[in-house]
Coordinates of C-alpha atoms in Angstrom, one line a residue:
M1 CA 21.8 -4.8 12.4
S2 CA 22.9 -3.8 15.8
A3 CA 24.4 -0.6 16.1
P4 CA 24.3 1.1 19.5
A5 CA 21.4 3.6 20.3
S6 CA 22.5 7.0 19.1
G7 CA 23.7 9.4 21.6
R8 CA 22.5 12.4 19.9
A9 CA 21.9 15.7 21.4
G10 CA 23.1 14.5 25.1
V11 CA 20.2 11.8 25.1
P12 CA 21.0 9.2 27.9
T13 CA 21.0 6.0 26.1
S14 CA 20.6 2.6 27.2
P15 CA 21.8 -0.4 25.5
A16 CA 19.7 -2.5 23.5
P17 CA 19.8 -6.5 24.5
G18 CA 20.4 -7.5 21.1
G19 CA 18.2 -10.8 19.3
S20 CA 15.5 -10.6 16.9
A21 CA 11.7 -12.0 16.5
P22 CA 8.2 -11.4 15.3
A23 CA -0.2 -7.8 13.7
S24 CA -2.3 -8.8 12.0
G25 CA -3.8 -5.4 11.3
R26 CA -7.6 -4.8 11.1
A27 CA -8.7 -4.5 7.7
G28 CA -11.4 -2.0 7.1
V29 CA -12.9 1.3 5.8
P30 CA -12.7 4.4 7.4
T31 CA -16.5 6.1 7.3
S32 CA -15.9 9.4 7.6
P33 CA -13.0 11.2 5.3
A34 CA -9.6 12.1 6.3
P35 CA -9.1 15.2 7.8
G36 CA -8.7 18.0 5.5
G37 CA -9.7 16.3 2.6
P38 CA -13.5 15.6 1.2
P39 CA -16.0 12.8 1.4
S40 CA -14.7 9.2 -0.7
G41 CA -16.5 10.7 -3.9
D42 CA -14.5 13.6 -5.7
G43 CA -16.5 16.3 -4.3
P44 CA -15.8 20.3 -3.9
T45 CA -13.2 21.4 -0.7
V46 CA -14.6 22.3 2.7
P47 CA -14.2 24.5 5.0
I48 CA -11.8 23.2 8.1
P49 CA -13.2 24.2 11.4
T50 CA -11.1 24.6 14.5
S51 CA -11.4 21.3 15.5
A52 CA -12.8 18.9 14.0
V53 CA -14.5 15.2 14.8
P54 CA -11.9 12.3 14.2
R55 CA -12.4 10.0 11.4
G56 CA -13.6 6.5 11.3
T57 CA -16.5 6.8 14.0
A58 CA -20.2 7.7 14.4
S59 CA -20.2 8.6 18.1
G60 CA -17.7 10.1 20.5
P61 CA -15.8 7.8 23.0
T62 CA -17.5 6.5 26.3
A63 CA -15.2 8.6 28.3
P64 CA -14.7 12.4 27.7
L65 CA -11.3 13.2 26.1
P66 CA -8.4 15.6 27.1
T67 CA -7.9 19.0 26.3
G68 CA -4.3 20.4 25.5
V69 CA -4.0 17.9 22.6
P70 CA -3.4 18.2 18.7
P71 CA -6.3 18.2 16.6
L72 CA -7.4 16.5 13.3
G73 CA -6.2 19.3 11.0
P74 CA -6.0 18.9 7.6
P75 CA -3.1 17.0 6.4
I76 CA 0.0 19.5 6.2
S77 CA 0.0 19.6 2.3
A78 CA -3.2 21.1 2.9
L79 CA -2.0 24.6 3.8
P80 CA -2.4 26.6 1.2
A81 CA 0.4 27.1 -1.1
P82 CA 2.2 30.2 -1.9
A83 CA 0.4 31.8 -5.2
G84 CA 1.5 30.5 -8.4
A85 CA 3.8 27.4 -7.0
E86 CA 3.9 24.2 -8.8
P87 CA 2.8 21.2 -7.6
P88 CA 5.8 19.2 -6.2
A89 CA 7.7 16.7 -8.4
V90 CA 8.4 13.1 -7.9
P91 CA 12.0 12.8 -6.2
Q92 CA 14.2 11.2 -8.9
P93 CA 16.7 8.5 -8.1
A94 CA 19.8 9.5 -5.7
P95 CA 23.0 7.4 -5.6
A96 CA 23.7 6.3 -2.2
A97 CA 21.9 6.0 1.3
P98 CA 23.5 8.8 3.6
R99 CA 23.8 7.9 7.5
R100 CA 21.5 9.7 9.8
R101 CA 21.6 13.3 10.2
R102 CA 19.2 15.7 12.0
L103 CA 16.2 17.7 9.9
P104 CA 15.5 20.6 9.5
V105 CA 13.8 22.5 12.2
V106 CA 11.4 24.2 9.9
L107 CA 9.9 20.6 9.2
A108 CA 8.9 19.9 12.7
L109 CA 7.6 23.4 12.7
V110 CA 5.5 22.3 9.4
V111 CA 4.0 19.6 11.7
L112 CA 3.3 21.7 14.4
L113 CA 1.1 24.1 12.3
V114 CA -0.9 21.3 10.5
L115 CA -2.0 19.4 13.8
A116 CA -2.6 22.8 15.2
G117 CA -4.9 23.5 12.2
V118 CA -6.4 26.7 13.8
G119 CA -8.6 28.8 11.9
V120 CA -7.4 27.3 8.5
F121 CA -9.6 27.7 5.8
V122 CA -9.0 24.8 3.0
A123 CA -10.8 26.4 0.1
R124 CA -7.9 25.5 -2.8
P125 CA -5.6 23.6 -0.7
G126 CA -2.4 23.8 -2.6
P127 CA -1.8 20.8 -4.8
V128 CA -4.3 19.0 -2.5
A129 CA -7.4 19.8 -4.8
G130 CA -5.8 18.5 -7.7
W131 CA -4.6 15.2 -6.2
L132 CA -8.1 14.7 -4.8
G133 CA -9.9 15.2 -8.2
D134 CA -12.1 18.2 -6.7
D135 CA -14.2 20.5 -8.7
T136 CA -12.8 24.0 -9.4
E137 CA -15.7 25.4 -8.0
P138 CA -17.2 24.6 -4.8
A139 CA -21.1 23.3 -4.8
P140 CA -23.7 26.1 -3.9
A141 CA -25.2 24.9 -1.0
A142 CA -29.1 23.4 -1.6
A143 CA -31.9 26.6 -1.5
G144 CA -33.3 27.3 1.8
A145 CA -30.6 24.7 3.6
T146 CA -29.6 25.4 7.4
P147 CA -25.8 25.4 7.1
E148 CA -24.6 22.7 9.8
P149 CA -23.0 24.4 12.9
D150 CA -19.0 24.1 13.8
P151 CA -18.4 20.8 15.6
S152 CA -17.3 21.2 19.3
D153 CA -13.8 20.9 20.1
V154 CA -12.7 17.4 20.5
L155 CA -8.5 17.7 20.6
A156 CA -6.8 21.5 21.2
G157 CA -4.2 22.8 19.4
P158 CA -0.5 21.8 21.1
D159 CA 1.1 25.2 22.2
P160 CA 5.2 25.6 20.2
N161 CA 5.8 27.9 23.2
A162 CA 5.6 25.2 25.4
A163 CA 8.5 23.9 27.8
L164 CA 11.3 21.1 26.1
P165 CA 11.1 18.1 28.0
T166 CA 14.5 17.4 29.2
P167 CA 16.1 14.2 28.2
E168 CA 16.5 13.3 31.9
G169 CA 12.8 13.9 32.5
V170 CA 12.0 11.8 29.5
R171 CA 13.8 8.8 30.6
A172 CA 12.6 9.3 34.6
A173 CA 9.0 8.9 33.4
L174 CA 9.9 6.3 30.5
D175 CA 13.0 3.9 32.5
P176 CA 10.3 2.3 34.7
L177 CA 7.7 1.4 32.1
I178 CA 9.9 0.2 29.2
G179 CA 11.4 -2.5 31.6
A180 CA 8.2 -3.8 32.0
D181 CA 8.2 -7.7 32.0
A182 CA 5.0 -7.9 29.4
L183 CA 7.2 -5.9 27.1
G184 CA 10.0 -8.8 27.1
D185 CA 13.9 -7.9 27.3
R186 CA 14.2 -6.4 24.0
V187 CA 12.5 -2.9 23.6
N188 CA 13.7 0.0 21.5
V189 CA 12.7 3.1 21.7
S190 CA 13.2 6.7 19.9
V191 CA 11.6 10.0 21.3
A192 CA 12.2 13.5 19.5
D193 CA 10.8 17.1 20.1
V194 CA 8.7 18.0 17.2
T195 CA 9.6 21.9 17.1
S196 CA 13.4 21.7 17.8
G197 CA 14.0 18.6 16.6
Q198 CA 16.0 17.2 19.2
T199 CA 16.5 13.7 20.4
L200 CA 14.9 13.1 24.3
F201 CA 15.3 9.5 24.7
A202 CA 17.1 6.4 22.5
K203 CA 17.2 2.8 23.6
G204 CA 18.2 1.1 20.5
A205 CA 17.0 3.7 18.5
D206 CA 18.7 2.7 15.6
D207 CA 18.7 -1.1 16.2
G208 CA 16.6 -2.8 13.4
T209 CA 13.5 -4.3 15.4
V210 CA 10.5 -6.2 13.8
P211 CA 8.3 -3.6 13.3
A212 CA 4.8 -5.6 12.2
S213 CA 2.0 -3.1 10.5
V214 CA 4.3 -0.2 11.8
T215 CA 5.7 -0.9 8.2
K216 CA 3.0 0.5 6.9
L217 CA 4.5 4.3 7.6
A218 CA 7.2 3.5 5.2
T219 CA 5.1 2.1 2.7
G220 CA 2.6 5.0 2.5
V221 CA 6.2 7.5 2.3
T222 CA 7.9 5.5 -0.3
V223 CA 4.5 4.9 -2.4
L224 CA 3.6 8.9 -1.9
A225 CA 7.3 9.8 -2.8
A226 CA 7.2 7.6 -6.0
R227 CA 4.1 7.6 -7.6
G228 CA 2.4 11.3 -6.2
P229 CA -0.6 11.4 -4.4
A230 CA -2.4 12.2 -7.5
Y231 CA -1.7 9.1 -9.1
R232 CA -4.5 6.5 -9.5
I233 CA -4.3 3.1 -10.4
P234 CA -5.6 1.3 -13.9
T235 CA -7.8 -1.3 -14.7
R236 CA -8.0 -1.8 -18.2
A237 CA -10.1 -3.8 -20.9
V238 CA -8.7 -4.6 -24.5
A239 CA -9.9 -6.5 -27.4
G240 CA -8.8 -10.0 -27.4
A241 CA -6.6 -11.7 -30.4
K242 CA -9.9 -13.3 -31.3
P243 CA -13.5 -11.6 -32.4
G244 CA -15.5 -11.0 -29.2
E245 CA -12.9 -12.1 -26.8
V246 CA -12.1 -9.2 -23.9
V247 CA -8.6 -8.8 -21.9
L248 CA -9.1 -7.7 -18.2
V249 CA -6.3 -6.3 -17.6
G250 CA -5.0 -5.4 -14.0
G251 CA -3.1 -3.1 -13.1
G252 CA -2.8 -3.8 -9.0
D253 CA -5.8 -1.7 -7.6
P254 CA -7.2 -4.0 -5.1
T255 CA -9.9 -1.7 -4.1
L256 CA -11.5 -2.4 -7.4
A257 CA -15.6 -3.2 -6.9
V258 CA -18.0 -5.1 -9.1
D259 CA -20.4 -2.3 -8.8
K260 CA -22.1 0.2 -6.4
K261 CA -22.0 -2.0 -3.3
G262 CA -18.2 -2.3 -2.9
Y263 CA -16.3 -2.7 0.2
Y264 CA -13.9 0.2 -0.6
P265 CA -15.6 3.9 -1.1
G266 CA -15.3 5.8 -4.3
A267 CA -13.5 3.0 -5.7
A268 CA -13.2 2.0 -9.4
R269 CA -15.8 -0.6 -10.7
L270 CA -16.7 -3.3 -13.2
D271 CA -20.0 -2.8 -14.1
D272 CA -18.9 0.7 -15.4
L273 CA -16.0 -0.7 -17.6
A274 CA -18.3 -3.2 -18.7
A275 CA -20.6 -0.3 -20.0
Q276 CA -17.4 0.8 -21.6
V277 CA -16.7 -2.1 -23.1
R278 CA -20.2 -2.4 -24.6
T279 CA -20.2 0.4 -26.4
A280 CA -16.5 0.3 -27.7
L281 CA -17.6 -2.9 -29.1
G282 CA -20.4 -1.8 -30.8
G283 CA -22.6 -4.7 -32.2
V284 CA -19.9 -7.6 -31.6
A285 CA -21.0 -9.8 -29.1
P286 CA -18.4 -10.7 -25.9
T287 CA -17.7 -14.4 -26.1
S288 CA -14.9 -15.1 -23.4
V289 CA -12.8 -13.2 -20.9
I290 CA -9.5 -13.2 -20.4
V291 CA -7.4 -12.2 -16.9
D292 CA -4.1 -10.5 -17.8
G293 CA -2.5 -10.1 -14.0
S294 CA 1.3 -10.1 -15.6
V295 CA 2.2 -6.5 -14.3
Y296 CA 2.9 -8.9 -10.9
S297 CA 5.2 -11.6 -10.7
G298 CA 6.5 -13.7 -8.0
P299 CA 4.8 -15.7 -5.0
V300 CA 1.1 -14.0 -4.3
Y301 CA 2.3 -14.8 -0.3
G302 CA 4.7 -13.4 1.4
P303 CA 7.9 -14.4 2.6
G304 CA 8.3 -14.9 6.5
W305 CA 4.4 -15.2 6.8
D306 CA 2.8 -17.0 9.4
D307 CA 1.6 -20.4 8.2
D308 CA -2.3 -19.3 9.0
I309 CA -2.1 -15.7 7.3
P310 CA -3.1 -16.7 3.8
T311 CA -6.5 -18.2 5.3
G312 CA -6.6 -16.1 8.6
G313 CA -9.0 -13.1 7.1
Y314 CA -6.1 -10.9 7.5
G315 CA -3.9 -11.4 4.3
G316 CA -4.6 -13.3 1.1
A317 CA -3.0 -13.7 -2.3
M318 CA -1.3 -10.9 -4.1
T319 CA -2.8 -10.6 -7.7
A320 CA -2.7 -7.8 -10.0
L321 CA -6.5 -8.0 -10.3
M322 CA -8.9 -8.3 -7.4
T323 CA -12.2 -7.2 -6.0
D324 CA -12.7 -5.4 -2.9
G325 CA -9.2 -6.6 -1.2
A326 CA -10.2 -10.2 -2.6
R327 CA -12.9 -10.4 0.1
K328 CA -15.6 -12.8 -0.3
D329 CA -18.2 -10.7 1.0
P330 CA -18.0 -7.1 0.0
G331 CA -20.2 -6.3 2.8
A332 CA -18.3 -7.6 5.6
D333 CA -17.2 -5.4 8.7
S334 CA -13.8 -4.2 9.0
G335 CA -11.2 -6.5 10.2
G336 CA -10.5 -10.6 9.1
A337 CA -12.8 -11.2 6.2
E338 CA -12.5 -14.4 4.4
R339 CA -10.9 -14.1 1.5
V340 CA -10.8 -16.2 -2.4
A341 CA -8.4 -18.1 -3.3
E342 CA -7.5 -17.0 -6.6
P343 CA -8.4 -13.2 -6.5
D344 CA -8.0 -12.5 -10.4
L345 CA -10.1 -15.2 -11.7
A346 CA -13.1 -14.1 -9.4
A347 CA -12.4 -11.0 -10.6
G348 CA -12.8 -12.3 -14.4
R349 CA -15.7 -14.1 -13.4
S350 CA -17.6 -10.8 -12.1
F351 CA -16.5 -9.3 -15.0
A352 CA -18.2 -12.2 -17.5
R353 CA -21.3 -12.2 -15.6
L354 CA -21.9 -8.3 -16.5
L355 CA -20.8 -8.9 -19.9
G356 CA -23.1 -11.8 -20.4
V357 CA -20.1 -14.4 -20.4
P358 CA -20.4 -17.8 -18.9
A359 CA -17.8 -18.1 -16.2
S360 CA -16.5 -21.5 -18.2
A361 CA -15.1 -18.9 -20.7
V362 CA -12.7 -16.9 -17.8
K363 CA -9.3 -18.2 -18.3
Q364 CA -6.0 -16.5 -17.7
G365 CA -3.8 -15.4 -19.9
T366 CA -2.1 -12.0 -21.1
A367 CA -3.4 -8.8 -23.6
P368 CA -2.6 -8.7 -27.3
A369 CA 0.3 -5.9 -28.3
Q370 CA -1.9 -3.7 -30.4
A371 CA -2.5 -4.7 -33.9
A372 CA -2.8 -2.1 -36.7
T373 CA -5.5 -4.3 -38.6
G374 CA -7.3 -8.0 -37.9
G375 CA -10.4 -7.2 -36.6
T376 CA -12.8 -4.3 -35.1
P377 CA -11.4 -3.2 -33.5
A378 CA -7.8 -4.8 -34.0
P379 CA -6.9 -6.9 -31.1
G380 CA -5.1 -4.7 -28.5
T381 CA -7.0 -2.0 -29.1
E382 CA -8.1 -0.6 -25.6
L383 CA -11.9 -0.8 -25.1
G384 CA -12.4 1.0 -21.7
V385 CA -10.2 2.1 -18.7
V386 CA -11.8 3.0 -14.9
Q387 CA -9.7 4.5 -12.1
S388 CA -9.0 3.9 -8.6
P389 CA -9.0 6.9 -5.9
P390 CA -5.8 8.9 -6.1
L391 CA -3.0 7.4 -3.7
I392 CA -3.5 10.3 -0.9
R393 CA -6.8 8.4 0.0
L394 CA -5.7 5.0 -0.6
V395 CA -2.7 5.4 1.7
D396 CA -5.1 6.8 4.2
I397 CA -6.9 3.9 4.4
M398 CA -4.0 1.9 4.8
I399 CA -3.0 3.6 7.4
S400 CA -6.2 4.2 9.2
E401 CA -7.0 0.0 9.4
S402 CA -4.2 -1.1 8.6
D403 CA -5.4 -3.1 5.7
N404 CA -2.4 -5.3 4.5
L405 CA -3.6 -6.3 1.0
L406 CA -4.0 -2.9 0.6
A407 CA -0.4 -2.1 1.5
E408 CA 1.2 -5.0 -0.5
A409 CA -0.8 -3.2 -3.5
L410 CA 0.7 0.6 -2.4
A411 CA 4.3 -1.6 -2.0
R412 CA 4.4 -2.7 -5.5
Q413 CA 3.5 0.4 -7.2
V414 CA 6.8 1.5 -5.5
A415 CA 8.9 -1.0 -7.5
L416 CA 6.6 -0.3 -11.1
A417 CA 7.5 3.3 -10.2
R418 CA 10.9 2.3 -9.9
N419 CA 11.2 -0.1 -12.6
Q420 CA 11.4 -3.0 -10.4
P421 CA 9.5 -6.5 -10.8
A422 CA 6.1 -6.0 -9.1
S423 CA 6.9 -8.8 -6.4
F424 CA 7.6 -9.2 -3.0
D425 CA 11.1 -8.6 -3.8
G426 CA 10.7 -5.6 -6.1
A427 CA 9.1 -3.7 -3.8
A428 CA 11.2 -4.3 -1.2
A429 CA 14.2 -3.3 -3.3
A430 CA 12.2 -0.7 -4.4
M431 CA 10.9 0.8 -1.0
D432 CA 14.7 0.9 0.3
A433 CA 16.0 2.4 -2.6
V434 CA 13.2 5.4 -2.0
V435 CA 13.8 5.8 1.9
A436 CA 18.0 6.1 0.4
E437 CA 16.5 8.6 -2.1
L438 CA 15.0 10.6 0.7
G439 CA 18.1 11.2 2.6
L440 CA 17.0 8.6 5.3
P441 CA 19.3 6.1 6.6
A442 CA 18.7 3.0 4.2
D443 CA 20.9 0.7 6.2
E444 CA 18.1 1.1 9.4
I445 CA 15.6 -0.6 7.4
T446 CA 15.1 -4.2 5.3
L447 CA 12.1 -5.2 4.1
S448 CA 10.5 -8.5 2.6
D449 CA 6.7 -7.1 2.2
G450 CA 4.9 -3.9 2.4
S451 CA 2.3 -4.4 5.2
G452 CA 4.3 -5.8 8.2
L453 CA 2.6 -9.5 8.2
S454 CA 6.5 -10.6 7.5
R455 CA 8.6 -11.2 10.6
R456 CA 11.7 -10.9 8.0
N457 CA 11.4 -7.1 8.9
R458 CA 13.3 -5.0 9.9
I459 CA 13.2 -1.0 11.0
S460 CA 15.1 0.9 13.7
P461 CA 12.6 3.1 15.9
S462 CA 14.9 6.3 15.4
L463 CA 14.2 5.7 11.4
L464 CA 10.4 5.8 11.7
T465 CA 10.7 9.1 14.3
D466 CA 13.1 10.8 11.5
L467 CA 10.2 9.4 8.7
I468 CA 7.8 11.2 11.0
R469 CA 9.0 14.0 10.7
L470 CA 10.2 14.2 7.0
A471 CA 6.4 13.7 6.3
G472 CA 5.7 17.3 7.6
S473 CA 9.0 18.8 5.6
P474 CA 7.8 21.7 3.1
D475 CA 10.2 20.3 0.8
H476 CA 8.1 17.3 0.5
P477 CA 3.9 18.4 0.4
E478 CA 2.9 14.9 -1.3
L479 CA 3.9 12.9 1.8
A480 CA 1.8 14.6 4.2
G481 CA -1.1 11.7 3.4
I482 CA 0.1 9.6 6.3
F483 CA -0.9 12.1 8.5
G484 CA -4.8 12.3 7.9
G485 CA -5.6 8.0 8.9
L486 CA -3.1 8.0 11.9
P487 CA -5.4 6.6 14.5
V488 CA -6.2 8.8 17.6
G489 CA -5.9 7.0 20.9
G490 CA -8.9 5.7 22.7
W491 CA -11.0 7.1 19.7
S492 CA -10.5 5.5 16.1
G493 CA -9.0 3.3 14.0
T494 CA -7.0 0.8 15.7
L495 CA -6.4 3.0 18.5
G496 CA -10.2 3.3 18.9
D497 CA -10.2 0.8 22.2
R498 CA -7.1 1.6 23.3
Y499 CA -6.1 4.0 26.0
R500 CA -9.6 3.9 27.8
G501 CA -9.8 1.2 30.5
A502 CA -5.9 -0.1 31.6
P503 CA -4.8 1.3 34.0
G504 CA -2.3 4.4 33.6
T505 CA -2.9 4.9 29.6
A506 CA -6.0 7.2 29.9
G507 CA -3.7 9.6 29.6
G508 CA -3.0 8.8 26.5
A509 CA -6.6 9.1 24.5
G510 CA -6.8 11.8 22.2
A511 CA -3.5 13.0 22.9
V512 CA -1.8 10.2 20.9
R513 CA -2.1 9.5 17.0
A514 CA 0.4 6.7 16.1
K515 CA 0.2 3.6 13.7
T516 CA 0.3 0.4 15.7
G517 CA 2.1 -3.3 14.6
T518 CA 0.9 -6.8 16.5
L519 CA 2.1 -10.2 15.7
T520 CA 2.5 -13.1 18.2
G521 CA 5.4 -11.7 20.1
V522 CA 5.7 -8.3 18.6
H523 CA 4.3 -5.0 19.3
A524 CA 4.9 -1.7 18.1
I525 CA 3.6 1.9 17.8
A526 CA 4.9 5.0 16.2
G527 CA 3.3 8.4 15.6
L528 CA 2.9 12.0 17.7
V529 CA 2.1 12.4 21.4
T530 CA 1.2 15.7 23.0
T531 CA 2.5 16.6 26.5
A532 CA 0.7 17.9 29.2
D533 CA 2.4 21.3 28.4
G534 CA 1.4 21.1 25.0
R535 CA 4.7 20.2 23.1
L536 CA 4.3 18.4 20.4
L537 CA 6.7 14.7 20.3
T538 CA 7.6 12.1 17.5
F539 CA 8.1 8.4 19.1
A540 CA 8.4 4.8 18.1
V541 CA 8.3 1.9 20.4
L542 CA 9.4 -1.3 19.2
T543 CA 9.3 -4.6 20.8
D544 CA 9.8 -8.0 19.2
K545 CA 10.4 -10.8 22.1
V546 CA 7.3 -10.1 24.1
P547 CA 6.8 -13.5 26.1
G548 CA 2.9 -13.1 26.8
G549 CA 0.0 -12.1 24.9
T550 CA -1.7 -9.2 23.7
D551 CA -4.1 -8.8 26.7
T552 CA -0.8 -7.6 28.5
A553 CA 1.5 -6.3 26.1
Q554 CA -0.6 -3.6 24.6
P555 CA -1.0 -2.0 27.7
A556 CA 1.9 -1.9 28.8
L557 CA 2.8 -0.4 25.8
D558 CA 0.0 2.6 26.2
R559 CA 2.0 3.2 29.5
I560 CA 4.6 4.3 27.8
A561 CA 3.0 6.9 25.2
A562 CA 0.6 8.0 28.0
A563 CA 3.6 8.5 30.1
L564 CA 4.6 11.4 27.4
A565 CA 0.7 12.8 27.7
G566 CA 1.1 13.1 30.9
C567 CA 3.9 14.6 31.9
G568 CA 6.2 17.7 31.3
C569 CA 9.2 15.8 31.3
H570 CA 11.2 19.1 32.9

C-alpha cells in the first residue's frame, strides 16, 4: 500500500518515501491489576480513586512525574452502564470494508472521560463486572481493619476545555524530529485530537508500515470484538477410546498452569483438572494420556519471523496446548525466557504426572467422538474442564508486557470465532475481516501474525489512531480492554525504562500511554498523549528503515511523543 497521506481537516501533509522492511516485546506478567479491574483472582470490584498508581510496578519512578496528564482511570467500559442496559452483543460479520471515515466526536469524549476518571466510583461497573466474573456483593472488610488511605496523585486528568493544537503548531513541533537521521528515511505519522477527532498531523499516515509489536493493538481489539471480554478459553479432559485412557484437549489457552506456581496470575490449572478427572473416573485408574491439539493447524512458527525468534526467548512453537506460555521455568522473570520445543507434549507429561501416569504413556492424538456405550465412562465423555481468565485480562497482559505467544493465541481465537482455521493464515484473515466489520479501512492492514514478530505485517498509522478512538466508542464498550494495559511513559510495562534519561524525552514521562514495537530496523509506538495544555491526543509513529540500533532510534522516537506532551502547539 502506497497511497499518499490523507490531507483531512486541512492538515499539512508530507509525502513519505516508499519502501518497506522490518521488536521483540518483553514478555511478562503485571504485578498489579489493570486500572479499574480487581486483582488477578475473581474478586469484588473496588472503588476507583481520583488517581491511581500505574500497574506493573512496586515502587514509583526515580524522577517525579509531571502533572497535567491522564490518570490511570478505569477502562472505558468500567463507567456505570445505564439502568437495565444489556451486555454488548458481539458484532456480526459485515460484507465490505469501507474507506476511511471520521469517527463520531462522542467516541473521543468517552475516551476523555475514562482517562480522566475523576471521582468515578465503580461499585458495579456496567458489563465489566460480569466480564471479570466478579461476585455479586463486595467482600466485607475484616473486623477492626484499618482502611487503606487513598493513593497520592500520580497522574492528573486532562482538561476537556483545553485549547486545541493547530495543525501548523503540531507540524512546527514534529517536522524537525521526524527528520532525525536515527529514524531513517521512512517515518510515517498520524496525530489526531481525541475530543474533536480532527487530524492534526499526517505524514505517510495511510501507508502500510511494518508495525512490529504495535500489531497487538489490532489483535486486542479484534479478539475483544469477536469473542467478547468475558470469554474464557477452555482446556478439557475426555475419556479415551480405551479404559483408563485420558485425552487432554487444548483449546488454545497459553496461560494454563501446572499448579499454583504458574507464570500467569489467575490461570487455569492442570492439577485442578486432574482432580476432576480422578473424581469422574471413580475407581478406574488412568493408564495413558493422549494430547489433542487439533484445534490448531498449520506451521508452529510464523511466516516472516526472523530465524532466531523460535529460540531467542520471545517466541516459540504455537500449539493449542501449552503451560506458562511454553516457558521451561514458570518462575522466570518477565522478558525473554527459554521455551520448550514441544509445548503440547510437555503439558501432557505434566498432566500425566499429576494422574500418576508415566511420561512414556503420553502421546499425541485426537479425542474420540462421544459414544453412547462402550465403557464407564463412555469414550468421548467429558471428565473435566478448566477455563482461562476472561479475555479482558488476557488482553491486558498481552499489551502491558508485549507477550508474543499470548498474542498469537488470541489471534487464533479470532479465527475460531469467525470459522477460520486456527492457524497463522486463518488468524490473519479473520482479524482483517473483523477490522472491516468494525468500519475501519481494512485495506490499510495486512497481517501474517498477531504478535508483530512477522516482518510481513503492514499497518497504517492512521488506522491505528482510528482504532484507538474506536476502542473508546460508547457503541463498543467491549473494546475498551486495550486501555488498561497501555504502558505509561517512564513508569510501567515496555515504557518503564523510557522517557527518563535521554535528552528531550522527559516531557513524555507520565504523559504518554502507548504500545511499542521493535524489530531490527523497525521502531513503532502508538497510543495517547496529553499536551502541556491538557489536551488529549492520539498518535502513531511507525518507522521501518532505521539505519542504527535501539540506543539511538528509541530516544529519537520518544522525542516525538515528548514534543507533543510538552507543547500547546498553537
